[in-house]
CSV table of C-alpha atoms and ligand atoms in Angstrom, one decimal:
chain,number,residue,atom,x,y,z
A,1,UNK,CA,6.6,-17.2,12.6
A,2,UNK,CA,7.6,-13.2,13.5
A,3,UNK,CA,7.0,-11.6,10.4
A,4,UNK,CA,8.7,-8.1,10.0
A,5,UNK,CA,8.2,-5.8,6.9
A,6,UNK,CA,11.4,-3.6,6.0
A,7,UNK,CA,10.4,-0.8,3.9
A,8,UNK,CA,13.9,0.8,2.2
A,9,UNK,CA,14.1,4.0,0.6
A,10,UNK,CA,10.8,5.3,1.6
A,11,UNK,CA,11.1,9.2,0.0
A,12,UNK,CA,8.2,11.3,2.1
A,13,UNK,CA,7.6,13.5,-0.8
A,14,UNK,CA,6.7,10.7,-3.2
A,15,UNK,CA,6.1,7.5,-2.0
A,16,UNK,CA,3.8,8.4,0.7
A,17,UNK,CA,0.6,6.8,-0.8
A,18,UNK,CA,2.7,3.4,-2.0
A,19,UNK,CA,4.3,3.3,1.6
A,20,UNK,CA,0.9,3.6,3.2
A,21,UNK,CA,0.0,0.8,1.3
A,22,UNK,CA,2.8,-1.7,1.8
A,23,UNK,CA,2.2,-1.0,5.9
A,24,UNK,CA,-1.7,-2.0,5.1
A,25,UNK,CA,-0.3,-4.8,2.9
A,26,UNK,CA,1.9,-6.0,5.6
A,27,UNK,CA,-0.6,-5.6,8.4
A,28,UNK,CA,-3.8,-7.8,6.4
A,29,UNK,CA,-1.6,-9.7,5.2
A,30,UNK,CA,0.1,-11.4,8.7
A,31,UNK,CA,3.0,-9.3,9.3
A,32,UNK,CA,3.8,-8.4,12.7
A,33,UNK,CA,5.6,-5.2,12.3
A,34,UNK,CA,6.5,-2.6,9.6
A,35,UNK,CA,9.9,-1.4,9.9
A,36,UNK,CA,10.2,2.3,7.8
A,37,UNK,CA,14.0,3.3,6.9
A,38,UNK,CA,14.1,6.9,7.3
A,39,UNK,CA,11.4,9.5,9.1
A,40,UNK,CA,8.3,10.1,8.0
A,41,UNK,CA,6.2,10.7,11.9
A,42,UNK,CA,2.5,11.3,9.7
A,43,UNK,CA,2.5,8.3,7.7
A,44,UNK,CA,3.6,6.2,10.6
A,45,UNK,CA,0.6,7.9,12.4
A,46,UNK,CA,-1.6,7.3,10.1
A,47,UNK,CA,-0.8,3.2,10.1
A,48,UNK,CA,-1.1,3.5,13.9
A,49,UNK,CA,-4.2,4.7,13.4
A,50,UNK,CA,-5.5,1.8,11.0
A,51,UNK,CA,-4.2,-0.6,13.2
A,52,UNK,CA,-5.9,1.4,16.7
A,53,UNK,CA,-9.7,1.1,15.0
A,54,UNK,CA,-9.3,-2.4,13.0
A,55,UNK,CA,-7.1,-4.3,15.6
A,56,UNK,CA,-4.5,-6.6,15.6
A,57,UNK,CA,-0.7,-6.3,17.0
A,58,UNK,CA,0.8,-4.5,14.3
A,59,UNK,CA,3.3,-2.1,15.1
A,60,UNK,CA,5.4,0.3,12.7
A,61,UNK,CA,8.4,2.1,13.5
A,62,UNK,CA,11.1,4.5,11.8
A,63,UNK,CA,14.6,3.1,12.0
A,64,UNK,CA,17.6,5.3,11.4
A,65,UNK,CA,20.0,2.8,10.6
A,66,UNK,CA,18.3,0.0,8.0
A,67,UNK,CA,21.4,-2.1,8.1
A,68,UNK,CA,21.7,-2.1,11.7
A,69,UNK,CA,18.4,-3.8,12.1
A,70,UNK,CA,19.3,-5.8,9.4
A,71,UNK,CA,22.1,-7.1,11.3
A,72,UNK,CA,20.6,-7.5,14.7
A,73,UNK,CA,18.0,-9.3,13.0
A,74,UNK,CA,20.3,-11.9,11.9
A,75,UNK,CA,22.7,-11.5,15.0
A,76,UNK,CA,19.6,-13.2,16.8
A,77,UNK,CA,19.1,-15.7,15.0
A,78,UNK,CA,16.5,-14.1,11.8
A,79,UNK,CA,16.5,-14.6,8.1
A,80,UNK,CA,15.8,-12.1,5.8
A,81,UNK,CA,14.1,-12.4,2.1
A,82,UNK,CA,14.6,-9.1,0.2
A,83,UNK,CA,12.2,-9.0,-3.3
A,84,UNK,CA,13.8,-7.9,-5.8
A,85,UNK,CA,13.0,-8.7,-9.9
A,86,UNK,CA,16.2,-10.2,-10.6
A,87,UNK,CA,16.0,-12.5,-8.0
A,88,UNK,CA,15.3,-16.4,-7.4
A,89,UNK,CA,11.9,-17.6,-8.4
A,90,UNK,CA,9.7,-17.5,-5.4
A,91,UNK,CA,8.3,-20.9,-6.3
A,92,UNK,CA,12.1,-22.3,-5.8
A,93,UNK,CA,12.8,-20.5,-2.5
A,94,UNK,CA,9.1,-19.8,-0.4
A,95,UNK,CA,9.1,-23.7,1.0
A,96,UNK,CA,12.7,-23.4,2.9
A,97,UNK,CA,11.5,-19.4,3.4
A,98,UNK,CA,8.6,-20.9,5.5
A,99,UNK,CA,11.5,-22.8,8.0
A,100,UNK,CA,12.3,-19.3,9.5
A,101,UNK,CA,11.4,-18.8,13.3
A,102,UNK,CA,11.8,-14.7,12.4
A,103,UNK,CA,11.9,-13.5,9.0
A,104,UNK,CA,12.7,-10.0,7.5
A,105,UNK,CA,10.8,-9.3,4.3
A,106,UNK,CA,12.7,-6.3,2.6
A,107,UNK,CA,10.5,-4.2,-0.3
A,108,UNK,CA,12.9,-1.4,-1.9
A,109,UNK,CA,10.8,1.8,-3.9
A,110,UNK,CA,13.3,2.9,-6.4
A,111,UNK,CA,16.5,1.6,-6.3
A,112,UNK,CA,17.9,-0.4,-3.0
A,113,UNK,CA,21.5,-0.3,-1.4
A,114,UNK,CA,23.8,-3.2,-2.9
A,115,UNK,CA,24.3,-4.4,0.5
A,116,UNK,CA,20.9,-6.0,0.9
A,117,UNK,CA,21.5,-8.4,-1.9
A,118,UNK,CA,24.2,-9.6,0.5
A,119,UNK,CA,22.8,-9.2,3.3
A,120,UNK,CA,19.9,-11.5,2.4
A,121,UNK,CA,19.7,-15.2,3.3
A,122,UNK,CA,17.3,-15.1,-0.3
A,123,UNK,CA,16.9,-12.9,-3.1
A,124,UNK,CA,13.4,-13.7,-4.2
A,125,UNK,CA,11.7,-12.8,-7.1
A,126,UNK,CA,7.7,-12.9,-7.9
A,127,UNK,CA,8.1,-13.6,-11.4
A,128,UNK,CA,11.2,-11.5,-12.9
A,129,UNK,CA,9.0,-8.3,-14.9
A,130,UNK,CA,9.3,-5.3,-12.8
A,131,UNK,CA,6.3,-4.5,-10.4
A,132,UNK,CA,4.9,-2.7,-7.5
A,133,UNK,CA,6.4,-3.6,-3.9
A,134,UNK,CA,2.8,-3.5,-3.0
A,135,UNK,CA,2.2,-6.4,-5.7
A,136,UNK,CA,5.7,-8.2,-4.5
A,137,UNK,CA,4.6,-8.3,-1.0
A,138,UNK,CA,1.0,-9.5,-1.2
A,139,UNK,CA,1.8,-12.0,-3.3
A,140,UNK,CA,4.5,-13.2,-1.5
A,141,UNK,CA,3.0,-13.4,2.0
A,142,UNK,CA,-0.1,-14.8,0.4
A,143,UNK,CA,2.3,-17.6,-0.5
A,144,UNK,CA,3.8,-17.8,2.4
A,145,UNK,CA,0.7,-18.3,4.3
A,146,UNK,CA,-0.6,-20.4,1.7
A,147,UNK,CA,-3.6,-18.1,2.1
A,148,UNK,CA,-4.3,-18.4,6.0
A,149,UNK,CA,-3.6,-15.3,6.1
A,150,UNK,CA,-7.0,-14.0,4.7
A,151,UNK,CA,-9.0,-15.7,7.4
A,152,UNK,CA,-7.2,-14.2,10.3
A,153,UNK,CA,-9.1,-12.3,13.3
A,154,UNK,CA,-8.4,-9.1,14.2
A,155,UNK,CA,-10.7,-8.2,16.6
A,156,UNK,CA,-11.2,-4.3,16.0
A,157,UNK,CA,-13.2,-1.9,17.0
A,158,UNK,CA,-14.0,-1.7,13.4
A,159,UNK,CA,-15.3,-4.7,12.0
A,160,UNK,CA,-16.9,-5.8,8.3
A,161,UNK,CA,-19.4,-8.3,8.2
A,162,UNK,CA,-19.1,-9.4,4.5
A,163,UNK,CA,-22.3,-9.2,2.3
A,164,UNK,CA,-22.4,-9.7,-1.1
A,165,UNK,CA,-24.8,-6.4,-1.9
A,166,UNK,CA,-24.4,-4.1,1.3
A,167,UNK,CA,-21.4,-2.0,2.6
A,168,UNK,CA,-21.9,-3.5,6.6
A,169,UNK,CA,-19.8,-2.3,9.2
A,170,UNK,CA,-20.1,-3.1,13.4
A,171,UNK,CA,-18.3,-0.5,15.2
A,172,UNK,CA,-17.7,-1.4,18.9
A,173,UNK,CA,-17.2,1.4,21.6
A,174,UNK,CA,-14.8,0.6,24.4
A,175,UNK,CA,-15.8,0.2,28.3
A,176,UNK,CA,-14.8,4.4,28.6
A,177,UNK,CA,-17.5,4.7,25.6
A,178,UNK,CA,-15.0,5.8,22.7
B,1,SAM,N1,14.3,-1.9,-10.9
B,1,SAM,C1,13.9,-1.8,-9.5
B,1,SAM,C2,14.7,-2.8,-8.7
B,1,SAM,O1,15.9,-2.5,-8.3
B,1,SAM,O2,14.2,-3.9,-8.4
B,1,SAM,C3,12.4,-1.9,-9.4
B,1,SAM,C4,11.9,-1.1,-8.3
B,1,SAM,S1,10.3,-1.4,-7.9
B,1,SAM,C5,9.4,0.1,-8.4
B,1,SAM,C6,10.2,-1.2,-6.2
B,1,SAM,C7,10.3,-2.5,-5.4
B,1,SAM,O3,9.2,-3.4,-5.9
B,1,SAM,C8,11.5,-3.3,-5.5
B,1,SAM,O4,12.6,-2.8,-4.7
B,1,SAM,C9,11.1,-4.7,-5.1
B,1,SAM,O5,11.1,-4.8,-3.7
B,1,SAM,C10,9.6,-4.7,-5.6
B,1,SAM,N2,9.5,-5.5,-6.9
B,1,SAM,C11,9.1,-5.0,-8.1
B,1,SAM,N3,9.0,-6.0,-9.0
B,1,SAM,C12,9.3,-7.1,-8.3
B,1,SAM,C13,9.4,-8.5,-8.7
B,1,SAM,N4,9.1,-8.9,-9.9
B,1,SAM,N5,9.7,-9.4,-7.7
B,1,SAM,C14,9.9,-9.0,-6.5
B,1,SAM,N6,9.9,-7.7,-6.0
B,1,SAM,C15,9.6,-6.8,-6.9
């Protein structure tokens, strides 16, 4: 399954920190892609960045027009689940969720558009007391994956061999030596 992360109403002067950390989210957690709704060129850098030194795929990129991707998404043949507190229990909606070929997993910050209550094939929530989107999205893909997730390879040039006592850490140099 293509997982995609839409991040709405990303505001660079505040949420830079929280935003950063639903592109880390997305990326450990299985996603393929963050999609950011609006411009913000450093924080998108500094994802690239993360991605560049502890592998993977993941990509992030600025869109201009949130409800155009939205609707391309679906146009080819994509589903979208938008988090959001007052919507269906995740428990209720994650094992037809799991069906989707390419799914669109939309995390608001303060208050989302109206349209993406419509525009969502489900309205999840995880639990209904207001959280973090950071919170919203772990969980969720965690339950998507039904915890696969955490196992996956990524094949960095940074890599952590786990210990129970020691900070341990193999950094590889490439064939050009950097
Ligand atoms: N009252 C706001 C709303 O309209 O949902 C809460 C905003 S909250 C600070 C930012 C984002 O966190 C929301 O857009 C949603 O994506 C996510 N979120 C917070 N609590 C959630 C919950 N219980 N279930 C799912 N998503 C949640």
């Amino acid at each position: 399954m293509r997982v995609a992360v839409l991040r709405l109403g990303h505001r660079p002067e505040r949420d830079k920190r929280i935003t950063t950390h639903v592109g880390l989210v997305a990326r450990a957690f299985g996603a393929d892609e963050m999609l950011l709704a609006g411009r913000d060129d450093k924080l998108v850098a500094g994802l690239e960045d993360v991605a560049e030194r502890w592998g993977g795929d993941f990509r992030v990129r600025s869109v201009s027009s949130w409800k155009g991707e939205a609707r391309r998404w679906k146009e080819a043949g994509g589903k979208i689940a938008h988090l959001t507190m007052y919507g269906t229990p995740l428990s209720e909606t994650i094992g037809e969720i799991r069906k989707s070929e390419a799914l669109m997993v939309v995390v608001g910050a303060e208050k989302v558009p109206a349209e993406i209550y419509e525009m969502a094939d489900w309205n999840v929530g995880v639990g209904n007391q207001p959280h973090s989107e950071v919170a919203a999205l772990a969980v969720f893909l965690d339950r998507l994956w039904e915890g696969e997730e955490l196992e996956k390879e990524f094949e960095g040039k940074i890599e952590v061999v786990p210990s129970p006592r020691y900070k341990t850490v193999i950094e590889r140099r490439g064939e050009d030596g950097v």
